[in-house]
Amino acid sequence: MDVMRLTAVELGRKIASGEVSSVEVTQAALDRIEQLEQDYNCFVTVEKEQALAQAEAVQKRIQAGETISPLAGVPVAIKDNMCIRGGLTTCSSKILSNFRPAYTAEAVVQLQKAGAVIIGKTNMDEFAMGSTTETSYYGETKNPWDITRVPGGSSGGSAAAVAAEEVPYALGSDTGGSIRQPAAFCGVTGIKPTYGRVSRYGLIAYGSSLDQIGPLAKDVTDCATILELISTHDKKDSTSVNREDRDFTAALIDDVKGMRIGIPRDYFGEGIEADVKEKVLAAARVLEEKGAVVEEFDLSLVEYAIPAYYIIASAEASSNLERFDGVKYGYRTEEYTDLHNMYKKTRSEGFGPEVKRRIMLGSFVLSSGYYDAYYMKALRTKALIKQAFDKAFEKYDILLGPVAPTTALKLGESLSDPLKMYLGDIYTVSVNLAGLPGISLPCGYDKHGLPIGMQILAKAFDEQTMIRAAYAFEQSGSYKRPTTLTERGL
């Protein structure tokens, strides 16, 4: 039995029943990482000894008859912008290349309580700024489906690690599509929860009003189970919302009869690849055949989402990244003449080009004379986008569309044209601006054999309806998950 072929929930059951031990599964994951990392570069750090020690500890608890969680003993990878006490946490940036935090992110704490075995930290776009995982200080991550292509970003390391079956599941963060887009490019499933559903405590901030932690895994069942474990009210996070409706696995029902599904026409216009459009609309027809009521409508304001998002996100980034100055923690330049020179040289040497670009853009839109013209206008646009979604959800239970206009791009294509990279986020950023939940799941393949992702959105804190629709599509069998490594090209 190749345990790495199993889903996280399947592995959890086998560990609980004694068919396989957590130590054996953890060792299998470590062996696979050692075998594939040279090709894919999914990880920044791999903690072999610590992972095996965690596995031994949780195995003893299971053997003692303790019921911990459905994922007890199952290995997990954590995106490298989530703090783990004493562990290297770099945000894939030179400026944090030696940073070891004194606390652990709340979402990771919840997984530790659930008996998860943390294998290591995954590669990402530097400070989560990018859509390809090419801006990392530690080198680009490659897509397991085709190593000449990007895995998406910024959670590309987490998505690629799951796709390559180095780990059964991983945590990522989503500021403007950074879970959903790499999930689509790598043929896995990812959930961006409602803003406030999962604590941001211990997540190194990019855009504080937009960031949200979520799971990446092989299927909807895994993602619902993981989300159930990490969703909690946290007093340490002022944006954490106290809600009791966290039973997401109860929504794993193959029934969409009468569900009202809206298809935004705006998402299928100019720029979308024919294969992506065809497969996403075919997925909508599958749900229609299962009894859902599907209807096209005009969402409006779609063309304003990209400029509003990048103004707001960059403004927040310029403020959040101000703390990295070489004084308190992280990298400090070796030679400098005075304090101001030390700040300047540390940041010049420590930050990469994309991070510098967004800091400068953010500083510009917040500057005197431009604040009202750009930042305030972007905030008003954000409010209008939220209103447009609210109006849509008065009529529809969920919205369905593509995750990205294309499948995985060739390495280097976006870096040469940052504007092209920004425009690739057109279907994902609105969800973060409106604080809504979204799930990305594979729905077919393009002419190159690359996976295509579709996106299901729901109103705030209605992850259950979103999960039910995604699960119903998955159960239809319309998308065949490859069953052998040869089918995956691995």
Short mmCIF file of C-alpha atoms in Angstrom, two decimals:
data_model
loop_
_atom_site.label_atom_id
_atom_site.label_comp_id
_atom_site.label_asym_id
_atom_site.label_seq_id
_atom_site.Cartn_x
_atom_site.Cartn_y
_atom_site.Cartn_z
CA MET A 1 0.00 0.00 0.00
CA ASP A 2 1.39 3.39 -1.06
CA VAL A 3 0.16 5.48 1.86
CA MET A 4 0.98 8.74 0.09
CA ARG A 5 -1.70 7.98 -2.50
CA LEU A 6 -4.40 8.24 0.20
CA THR A 7 -6.29 11.35 1.21
CA ALA A 8 -5.65 12.86 4.64
CA VAL A 9 -8.95 11.54 6.04
CA GLU A 10 -8.29 8.04 4.65
CA LEU A 11 -4.84 8.09 6.25
CA GLY A 12 -6.31 9.27 9.55
CA ARG A 13 -8.70 6.30 9.56
CA LYS A 14 -5.93 3.81 8.83
CA ILE A 15 -3.70 5.26 11.56
CA ALA A 16 -6.61 5.18 14.06
CA SER A 17 -7.43 1.55 13.17
CA GLY A 18 -3.82 0.44 13.49
CA GLU A 19 -3.43 -0.59 9.83
CA VAL A 20 -0.46 1.74 9.59
CA SER A 21 1.39 3.84 12.17
CA SER A 22 1.92 7.59 12.18
CA VAL A 23 5.68 6.96 12.21
CA GLU A 24 5.45 4.85 9.04
CA VAL A 25 3.37 7.49 7.27
CA THR A 26 5.68 10.30 8.38
CA GLN A 27 8.73 8.36 7.19
CA ALA A 28 7.00 7.71 3.85
CA ALA A 29 6.38 11.46 3.48
CA LEU A 30 9.99 12.28 4.36
CA ASP A 31 11.26 9.69 1.87
CA ARG A 32 9.07 11.12 -0.87
CA ILE A 33 10.20 14.66 -0.13
CA GLU A 34 13.83 13.53 -0.33
CA GLN A 35 13.09 11.81 -3.63
CA LEU A 36 11.27 14.74 -5.30
CA GLU A 37 12.49 18.00 -3.75
CA GLN A 38 15.33 18.38 -6.22
CA ASP A 39 12.73 18.52 -9.01
CA TYR A 40 9.97 20.58 -7.37
CA ASN A 41 11.46 22.72 -4.55
CA CYS A 42 8.24 22.74 -2.53
CA PHE A 43 9.88 23.20 0.88
CA VAL A 44 12.00 25.87 2.55
CA THR A 45 12.65 23.70 5.62
CA VAL A 46 12.02 20.04 6.42
CA GLU A 47 12.19 19.05 10.10
CA LYS A 48 12.90 15.30 9.91
CA GLU A 49 13.81 14.55 13.54
CA GLN A 50 11.08 16.75 14.99
CA ALA A 51 8.44 15.26 12.66
CA LEU A 52 9.37 11.69 13.61
CA ALA A 53 9.33 12.62 17.32
CA GLN A 54 5.85 14.16 16.90
CA ALA A 55 4.69 11.02 15.09
CA GLU A 56 5.97 8.77 17.87
CA ALA A 57 4.24 10.90 20.51
CA VAL A 58 0.87 10.93 18.78
CA GLN A 59 1.14 7.20 18.00
CA LYS A 60 1.50 6.45 21.71
CA ARG A 61 -1.64 8.48 22.44
CA ILE A 62 -3.58 6.58 19.75
CA GLN A 63 -2.36 3.21 21.03
CA ALA A 64 -3.44 4.23 24.52
CA GLY A 65 -6.99 4.50 23.16
CA GLU A 66 -7.16 8.28 23.10
CA THR A 67 -9.49 9.75 20.45
CA ILE A 68 -7.76 12.90 19.21
CA SER A 69 -9.13 13.95 15.80
CA PRO A 70 -9.82 12.50 12.33
CA LEU A 71 -6.35 13.66 11.22
CA ALA A 72 -4.31 12.53 14.23
CA GLY A 73 -0.90 11.29 13.13
CA VAL A 74 -1.26 12.59 9.57
CA PRO A 75 1.68 14.71 8.25
CA VAL A 76 1.05 18.32 7.22
CA ALA A 77 3.11 21.10 5.65
CA ILE A 78 2.79 24.75 6.73
CA LYS A 79 3.26 27.77 4.46
CA ASP A 80 6.37 29.65 5.51
CA ASN A 81 4.53 32.81 6.58
CA MET A 82 3.00 31.12 9.65
CA CYS A 83 5.06 31.25 12.82
CA ILE A 84 6.11 28.11 14.66
CA ARG A 85 7.91 28.68 17.92
CA GLY A 86 11.64 28.13 17.55
CA GLY A 87 11.32 27.10 13.91
CA LEU A 88 12.70 29.03 10.97
CA THR A 89 9.95 31.27 9.55
CA THR A 90 11.23 33.23 6.55
CA CYS A 91 8.28 34.30 4.35
CA SER A 92 10.69 33.09 1.62
CA SER A 93 12.60 36.36 2.04
CA LYS A 94 16.25 37.12 2.71
CA ILE A 95 15.22 39.72 5.29
CA LEU A 96 13.74 36.96 7.53
CA SER A 97 16.21 34.22 6.59
CA ASN A 98 17.36 33.86 10.23
CA PHE A 99 14.06 34.58 12.03
CA ARG A 100 12.85 32.10 14.67
CA PRO A 101 9.64 33.33 16.35
CA ALA A 102 8.85 33.00 20.05
CA TYR A 103 5.22 31.93 19.45
CA THR A 104 3.14 29.72 17.16
CA ALA A 105 0.32 30.76 14.82
CA GLU A 106 -3.11 29.92 16.25
CA ALA A 107 -4.14 27.84 13.20
CA VAL A 108 -1.01 25.73 13.63
CA VAL A 109 -1.71 25.40 17.37
CA GLN A 110 -5.15 23.97 16.52
CA LEU A 111 -3.54 21.40 14.21
CA GLN A 112 -1.02 20.47 16.90
CA LYS A 113 -3.90 19.92 19.35
CA ALA A 114 -5.50 17.69 16.71
CA GLY A 115 -2.38 15.51 16.60
CA ALA A 116 -1.01 16.71 13.27
CA VAL A 117 2.62 15.93 12.45
CA ILE A 118 4.32 19.03 11.04
CA ILE A 119 6.80 18.02 8.35
CA GLY A 120 8.16 21.47 7.49
CA LYS A 121 7.57 24.86 5.90
CA THR A 122 6.62 25.31 2.25
CA ASN A 123 8.03 27.69 -0.33
CA MET A 124 6.02 30.75 -1.34
CA ASP A 125 6.22 34.04 -3.17
CA GLU A 126 8.23 36.43 -1.00
CA PHE A 127 5.91 37.85 1.68
CA ALA A 128 3.03 36.27 -0.30
CA MET A 129 3.50 38.86 -3.06
CA GLY A 130 3.08 37.05 -6.35
CA SER A 131 0.99 34.52 -8.23
CA THR A 132 3.65 32.06 -9.35
CA THR A 133 6.01 31.21 -6.42
CA GLU A 134 8.86 32.58 -8.51
CA THR A 135 9.69 35.56 -6.27
CA SER A 136 10.98 33.35 -3.43
CA TYR A 137 14.50 33.99 -2.09
CA TYR A 138 14.89 30.19 -2.07
CA GLY A 139 14.19 29.69 -5.76
CA GLU A 140 11.09 28.90 -7.77
CA THR A 141 8.74 26.00 -7.04
CA LYS A 142 7.79 23.92 -10.09
CA ASN A 143 4.41 22.45 -10.97
CA PRO A 144 4.37 18.64 -10.51
CA TRP A 145 2.15 18.31 -13.60
CA ASP A 146 4.80 19.97 -15.77
CA ILE A 147 8.08 21.23 -14.31
CA THR A 148 8.37 23.88 -17.03
CA ARG A 149 5.31 25.59 -15.52
CA VAL A 150 4.54 27.53 -12.34
CA PRO A 151 2.47 26.02 -9.51
CA GLY A 152 0.65 29.31 -8.95
CA GLY A 153 1.06 31.44 -5.88
CA SER A 154 1.65 32.65 -3.40
CA SER A 155 0.90 29.29 -1.69
CA GLY A 156 2.55 27.43 -4.58
CA GLY A 157 4.81 25.34 -2.34
CA SER A 158 1.84 24.05 -0.33
CA ALA A 159 -0.23 23.25 -3.45
CA ALA A 160 2.68 21.58 -5.25
CA ALA A 161 3.60 19.51 -2.17
CA VAL A 162 0.04 18.13 -2.04
CA ALA A 163 -0.07 17.56 -5.82
CA ALA A 164 3.28 15.73 -5.74
CA GLU A 165 1.98 13.68 -2.77
CA GLU A 166 4.85 14.77 -0.58
CA VAL A 167 2.24 15.51 2.10
CA PRO A 168 -1.48 14.64 2.30
CA TYR A 169 -2.44 18.25 3.08
CA ALA A 170 -1.02 21.68 3.79
CA LEU A 171 -1.95 25.11 5.09
CA GLY A 172 -1.78 28.16 2.86
CA SER A 173 -2.86 31.79 3.10
CA ASP A 174 -5.07 33.70 0.68
CA THR A 175 -4.81 37.49 0.24
CA GLY A 176 -6.15 37.75 -3.31
CA GLY A 177 -6.41 34.13 -4.50
CA SER A 178 -3.22 32.67 -3.06
CA ILE A 179 -4.87 29.39 -2.01
CA ARG A 180 -7.41 29.03 -4.80
CA GLN A 181 -5.20 29.83 -7.81
CA PRO A 182 -2.34 27.41 -6.95
CA ALA A 183 -4.95 24.78 -6.09
CA ALA A 184 -6.35 25.21 -9.62
CA PHE A 185 -2.93 25.14 -11.29
CA CYS A 186 -1.85 22.02 -9.35
CA GLY A 187 -5.11 20.05 -9.58
CA VAL A 188 -5.87 20.00 -5.85
CA THR A 189 -8.63 21.47 -3.68
CA GLY A 190 -8.30 24.63 -1.57
CA ILE A 191 -10.58 26.71 0.62
CA LYS A 192 -10.32 30.41 1.37
CA PRO A 193 -12.60 30.80 4.43
CA THR A 194 -14.70 33.85 5.28
CA TYR A 195 -12.55 36.67 6.67
CA GLY A 196 -12.51 36.20 10.45
CA ARG A 197 -13.33 32.47 10.35
CA VAL A 198 -9.71 31.39 11.02
CA SER A 199 -7.41 33.32 13.36
CA ARG A 200 -4.66 35.37 11.69
CA TYR A 201 -2.59 35.39 14.89
CA GLY A 202 0.93 34.31 13.96
CA LEU A 203 0.41 34.84 10.23
CA ILE A 204 3.02 37.35 9.06
CA ALA A 205 0.85 40.04 7.53
CA TYR A 206 0.78 41.14 3.90
CA GLY A 207 -2.65 42.81 3.63
CA SER A 208 -4.26 42.65 7.07
CA SER A 209 -7.83 43.30 5.87
CA LEU A 210 -7.53 40.62 3.18
CA ASP A 211 -5.33 37.76 4.53
CA GLN A 212 -6.95 34.49 5.54
CA ILE A 213 -5.49 31.04 6.34
CA GLY A 214 -7.01 27.96 4.73
CA PRO A 215 -6.38 24.33 3.74
CA LEU A 216 -5.05 22.71 0.56
CA ALA A 217 -5.72 19.00 0.12
CA LYS A 218 -6.70 16.29 -2.36
CA ASP A 219 -10.46 16.57 -2.07
CA VAL A 220 -13.41 18.42 -0.55
CA THR A 221 -13.75 16.00 2.39
CA ASP A 222 -10.17 16.67 3.46
CA CYS A 223 -10.59 20.45 3.17
CA ALA A 224 -13.84 20.45 5.17
CA THR A 225 -12.23 18.32 7.90
CA ILE A 226 -9.15 20.55 8.12
CA LEU A 227 -11.24 23.74 8.16
CA GLU A 228 -13.25 22.30 11.04
CA LEU A 229 -10.04 21.82 13.03
CA ILE A 230 -8.50 25.27 12.43
CA SER A 231 -11.67 27.39 12.75
CA THR A 232 -11.82 28.92 16.19
CA HIS A 233 -12.50 32.17 17.97
CA ASP A 234 -9.21 33.72 19.07
CA LYS A 235 -9.04 36.68 21.47
CA LYS A 236 -5.50 37.35 20.26
CA ASP A 237 -6.90 38.33 16.85
CA SER A 238 -9.21 41.35 16.90
CA THR A 239 -10.74 40.31 13.55
CA SER A 240 -11.58 36.77 14.71
CA VAL A 241 -15.33 36.17 14.74
CA ASN A 242 -16.98 34.07 17.45
CA ARG A 243 -19.30 31.61 15.69
CA GLU A 244 -20.56 28.15 16.59
CA ASP A 245 -21.36 26.96 13.03
CA ARG A 246 -18.12 25.04 12.47
CA ASP A 247 -19.50 21.61 11.58
CA PHE A 248 -18.28 21.68 7.98
CA THR A 249 -18.13 17.89 7.53
CA ALA A 250 -21.90 17.80 8.07
CA ALA A 251 -22.17 19.62 4.73
CA LEU A 252 -20.61 16.69 2.85
CA ILE A 253 -23.96 15.75 1.29
CA ASP A 254 -24.46 14.76 -2.34
CA ASP A 255 -27.59 16.84 -2.82
CA VAL A 256 -28.01 20.15 -4.64
CA LYS A 257 -31.69 19.84 -5.55
CA GLY A 258 -33.20 23.33 -5.70
CA MET A 259 -29.89 25.07 -5.02
CA ARG A 260 -29.73 28.38 -6.93
CA ILE A 261 -26.43 28.84 -8.75
CA GLY A 262 -25.41 32.12 -10.38
CA ILE A 263 -22.87 32.20 -13.23
CA PRO A 264 -21.32 35.70 -13.62
CA ARG A 265 -21.21 36.51 -17.36
CA ASP A 266 -18.40 38.95 -16.59
CA TYR A 267 -16.12 35.98 -15.81
CA PHE A 268 -16.44 34.43 -19.27
CA GLY A 269 -15.59 37.36 -21.52
CA GLU A 270 -12.37 38.42 -23.16
CA GLY A 271 -9.13 36.80 -21.98
CA ILE A 272 -10.38 33.43 -20.77
CA GLU A 273 -8.98 30.34 -22.50
CA ALA A 274 -11.52 28.26 -24.43
CA ASP A 275 -10.69 25.06 -22.51
CA VAL A 276 -11.18 26.78 -19.15
CA LYS A 277 -14.52 28.28 -20.19
CA GLU A 278 -15.77 24.96 -21.60
CA LYS A 279 -14.86 22.85 -18.56
CA VAL A 280 -16.21 25.30 -15.98
CA LEU A 281 -19.54 25.65 -17.81
CA ALA A 282 -19.66 21.86 -18.16
CA ALA A 283 -19.27 21.59 -14.37
CA ALA A 284 -22.22 23.96 -13.95
CA ARG A 285 -24.29 21.66 -16.20
CA VAL A 286 -23.37 18.68 -14.00
CA LEU A 287 -24.82 20.45 -10.97
CA GLU A 288 -27.85 21.44 -13.04
CA GLU A 289 -28.42 17.78 -13.94
CA LYS A 290 -28.31 16.99 -10.22
CA GLY A 291 -31.23 19.36 -9.63
CA ALA A 292 -29.64 22.78 -9.12
CA VAL A 293 -31.13 25.83 -10.81
CA VAL A 294 -28.38 27.48 -12.87
CA GLU A 295 -28.67 31.00 -14.28
CA GLU A 296 -26.31 33.54 -15.82
CA PHE A 297 -26.26 37.11 -14.50
CA ASP A 298 -24.19 40.30 -14.58
CA LEU A 299 -22.08 40.75 -11.46
CA SER A 300 -20.70 44.17 -12.52
CA LEU A 301 -17.66 46.05 -11.19
CA VAL A 302 -15.37 43.13 -12.12
CA GLU A 303 -13.03 45.39 -14.09
CA TYR A 304 -12.45 47.54 -10.99
CA ALA A 305 -11.46 44.66 -8.70
CA ILE A 306 -7.81 44.43 -9.80
CA PRO A 307 -6.93 48.15 -9.36
CA ALA A 308 -8.85 48.39 -6.07
CA TYR A 309 -7.19 45.25 -4.73
CA TYR A 310 -3.63 46.20 -5.61
CA ILE A 311 -4.02 49.71 -4.19
CA ILE A 312 -5.43 48.43 -0.88
CA ALA A 313 -3.09 45.42 -0.58
CA SER A 314 0.00 47.47 -1.44
CA ALA A 315 -0.98 50.23 0.98
CA GLU A 316 -1.37 47.71 3.80
CA ALA A 317 1.87 45.97 2.79
CA SER A 318 3.85 49.21 2.91
CA SER A 319 2.65 49.67 6.49
CA ASN A 320 3.07 46.04 7.58
CA LEU A 321 6.57 45.63 6.16
CA GLU A 322 7.83 48.82 7.80
CA ARG A 323 8.75 46.72 10.86
CA PHE A 324 11.50 44.89 8.94
CA ASP A 325 14.32 47.37 9.46
CA GLY A 326 17.28 45.32 10.70
CA VAL A 327 16.85 46.45 14.32
CA LYS A 328 14.49 44.06 16.07
CA TYR A 329 14.85 40.78 14.14
CA GLY A 330 15.81 39.32 10.80
CA TYR A 331 18.62 40.23 8.43
CA ARG A 332 20.83 43.28 8.96
CA THR A 333 23.33 44.62 6.43
CA GLU A 334 26.96 44.06 7.45
CA GLU A 335 28.35 47.50 6.56
CA TYR A 336 26.65 50.82 7.26
CA THR A 337 27.57 54.34 8.34
CA ASP A 338 24.60 55.40 10.48
CA LEU A 339 21.09 54.32 11.48
CA HIS A 340 19.37 55.71 8.38
CA ASN A 341 21.98 54.09 6.13
CA MET A 342 21.48 50.77 7.97
CA TYR A 343 17.71 50.90 7.36
CA LYS A 344 18.21 51.70 3.70
CA LYS A 345 20.86 49.06 3.00
CA THR A 346 19.10 46.35 5.03
CA ARG A 347 15.84 46.80 3.13
CA SER A 348 17.59 47.20 -0.25
CA GLU A 349 19.50 43.95 0.28
CA GLY A 350 16.78 42.06 2.17
CA PHE A 351 13.67 42.61 0.01
CA GLY A 352 13.25 41.26 -3.52
CA PRO A 353 12.07 43.28 -6.56
CA GLU A 354 8.35 42.41 -6.31
CA VAL A 355 8.18 43.30 -2.62
CA LYS A 356 9.97 46.61 -3.27
CA ARG A 357 7.55 47.34 -6.13
CA ARG A 358 4.50 46.88 -3.90
CA ILE A 359 6.00 48.80 -0.97
CA MET A 360 6.69 51.74 -3.29
CA LEU A 361 3.19 51.56 -4.79
CA GLY A 362 1.66 51.42 -1.31
CA SER A 363 3.73 54.30 -0.03
CA PHE A 364 2.74 56.35 -3.07
CA VAL A 365 -1.04 55.81 -2.72
CA LEU A 366 -0.86 56.66 1.01
CA SER A 367 1.21 59.80 0.48
CA SER A 368 -0.09 63.32 0.95
CA GLY A 369 -1.90 64.51 -2.15
CA TYR A 370 -2.63 61.01 -3.47
CA TYR A 371 -4.41 59.43 -0.48
CA ASP A 372 -7.87 60.66 -1.53
CA ALA A 373 -7.27 60.16 -5.24
CA TYR A 374 -6.24 56.52 -4.93
CA TYR A 375 -6.57 54.87 -1.52
CA MET A 376 -9.91 56.35 -0.47
CA LYS A 377 -11.33 55.71 -3.94
CA ALA A 378 -10.17 52.08 -3.72
CA LEU A 379 -11.91 51.68 -0.35
CA ARG A 380 -15.15 53.06 -1.81
CA THR A 381 -14.81 50.63 -4.73
CA LYS A 382 -14.27 47.78 -2.25
CA ALA A 383 -17.58 48.70 -0.57
CA LEU A 384 -19.37 48.74 -3.95
CA ILE A 385 -17.95 45.30 -4.82
CA LYS A 386 -19.24 43.98 -1.49
CA GLN A 387 -22.66 45.43 -2.29
CA ALA A 388 -22.65 43.78 -5.72
CA PHE A 389 -22.00 40.39 -4.09
CA ASP A 390 -24.65 41.00 -1.43
CA LYS A 391 -27.18 41.73 -4.18
CA ALA A 392 -26.18 38.55 -6.04
CA PHE A 393 -26.58 36.42 -2.91
CA GLU A 394 -30.11 37.73 -2.41
CA LYS A 395 -30.97 35.70 -5.51
CA TYR A 396 -28.40 32.87 -5.54
CA ASP A 397 -27.13 30.41 -2.94
CA ILE A 398 -23.71 30.14 -4.57
CA LEU A 399 -21.79 31.65 -7.47
CA LEU A 400 -19.75 29.50 -9.82
CA GLY A 401 -16.94 30.51 -12.17
CA PRO A 402 -13.32 29.92 -13.16
CA VAL A 403 -10.42 30.42 -10.73
CA ALA A 404 -8.07 31.86 -13.35
CA PRO A 405 -8.42 32.73 -17.06
CA THR A 406 -5.68 30.22 -17.96
CA THR A 407 -4.11 27.01 -16.74
CA ALA A 408 -0.56 26.99 -15.31
CA LEU A 409 1.74 29.42 -17.11
CA LYS A 410 5.27 28.72 -18.27
CA LEU A 411 8.02 29.63 -15.81
CA GLY A 412 9.24 33.18 -16.39
CA GLU A 413 6.19 34.37 -18.37
CA SER A 414 4.71 36.50 -15.60
CA LEU A 415 7.91 37.83 -14.05
CA SER A 416 8.80 39.59 -17.30
CA ASP A 417 5.43 41.38 -17.24
CA PRO A 418 4.15 42.09 -13.68
CA LEU A 419 0.94 43.64 -15.03
CA LYS A 420 0.09 40.36 -16.75
CA MET A 421 0.60 38.58 -13.42
CA TYR A 422 -1.71 41.04 -11.65
CA LEU A 423 -4.45 40.63 -14.29
CA GLY A 424 -4.38 36.85 -13.77
CA ASP A 425 -6.03 37.46 -10.36
CA ILE A 426 -9.16 38.95 -11.92
CA TYR A 427 -11.55 36.19 -10.70
CA THR A 428 -10.11 35.78 -7.19
CA VAL A 429 -9.37 39.21 -5.68
CA SER A 430 -13.02 40.30 -5.40
CA VAL A 431 -13.66 37.50 -2.91
CA ASN A 432 -11.02 38.88 -0.53
CA LEU A 433 -12.25 42.46 -0.98
CA ALA A 434 -15.75 41.29 0.01
CA GLY A 435 -14.51 38.95 2.79
CA LEU A 436 -16.34 35.95 1.31
CA PRO A 437 -15.53 32.22 1.36
CA GLY A 438 -14.42 30.44 -1.81
CA ILE A 439 -13.38 26.93 -2.78
CA SER A 440 -11.28 25.89 -5.75
CA LEU A 441 -11.56 22.33 -7.02
CA PRO A 442 -10.45 20.63 -10.24
CA CYS A 443 -13.10 20.18 -12.94
CA GLY A 444 -11.17 18.94 -15.99
CA TYR A 445 -8.06 19.25 -18.12
CA ASP A 446 -6.95 21.52 -20.95
CA LYS A 447 -5.46 20.45 -24.30
CA HIS A 448 -2.02 20.14 -22.66
CA GLY A 449 -3.35 17.78 -19.97
CA LEU A 450 -3.09 20.45 -17.28
CA PRO A 451 -5.76 20.68 -14.56
CA ILE A 452 -8.48 23.35 -14.72
CA GLY A 453 -9.96 24.71 -11.51
CA MET A 454 -13.45 26.01 -10.88
CA GLN A 455 -14.41 28.32 -8.05
CA ILE A 456 -17.54 28.20 -5.91
CA LEU A 457 -18.36 31.24 -3.77
CA ALA A 458 -20.92 31.67 -1.00
CA LYS A 459 -22.10 34.49 1.21
CA ALA A 460 -20.12 35.29 4.36
CA PHE A 461 -19.96 32.43 6.89
CA ASP A 462 -21.91 30.07 4.64
CA GLU A 463 -19.05 27.67 3.94
CA GLN A 464 -21.49 24.78 4.42
CA THR A 465 -23.49 25.56 1.25
CA MET A 466 -20.29 26.06 -0.72
CA ILE A 467 -18.85 22.75 0.53
CA ARG A 468 -22.11 20.91 -0.24
CA ALA A 469 -22.08 22.09 -3.86
CA ALA A 470 -18.38 21.26 -4.28
CA TYR A 471 -18.87 17.80 -2.75
CA ALA A 472 -21.87 17.10 -5.01
CA PHE A 473 -19.80 17.94 -8.09
CA GLU A 474 -16.92 15.80 -6.84
CA GLN A 475 -19.26 12.85 -6.24
CA SER A 476 -20.56 13.07 -9.81
CA GLY A 477 -17.27 11.61 -11.03
CA SER A 478 -17.04 14.18 -13.81
CA TYR A 479 -13.45 14.91 -12.83
CA LYS A 480 -11.27 11.83 -12.56
CA ARG A 481 -8.43 12.26 -10.11
CA PRO A 482 -5.42 10.35 -11.50
CA THR A 483 -4.96 7.04 -9.71
CA THR A 484 -1.36 6.32 -10.68
CA LEU A 485 1.79 8.37 -10.67
CA THR A 486 2.22 7.62 -14.37
CA GLU A 487 -1.13 9.28 -15.13
CA ARG A 488 0.14 12.35 -13.30
CA GLY A 489 3.42 12.41 -15.20
CA LEU A 490 5.33 12.05 -11.90
#
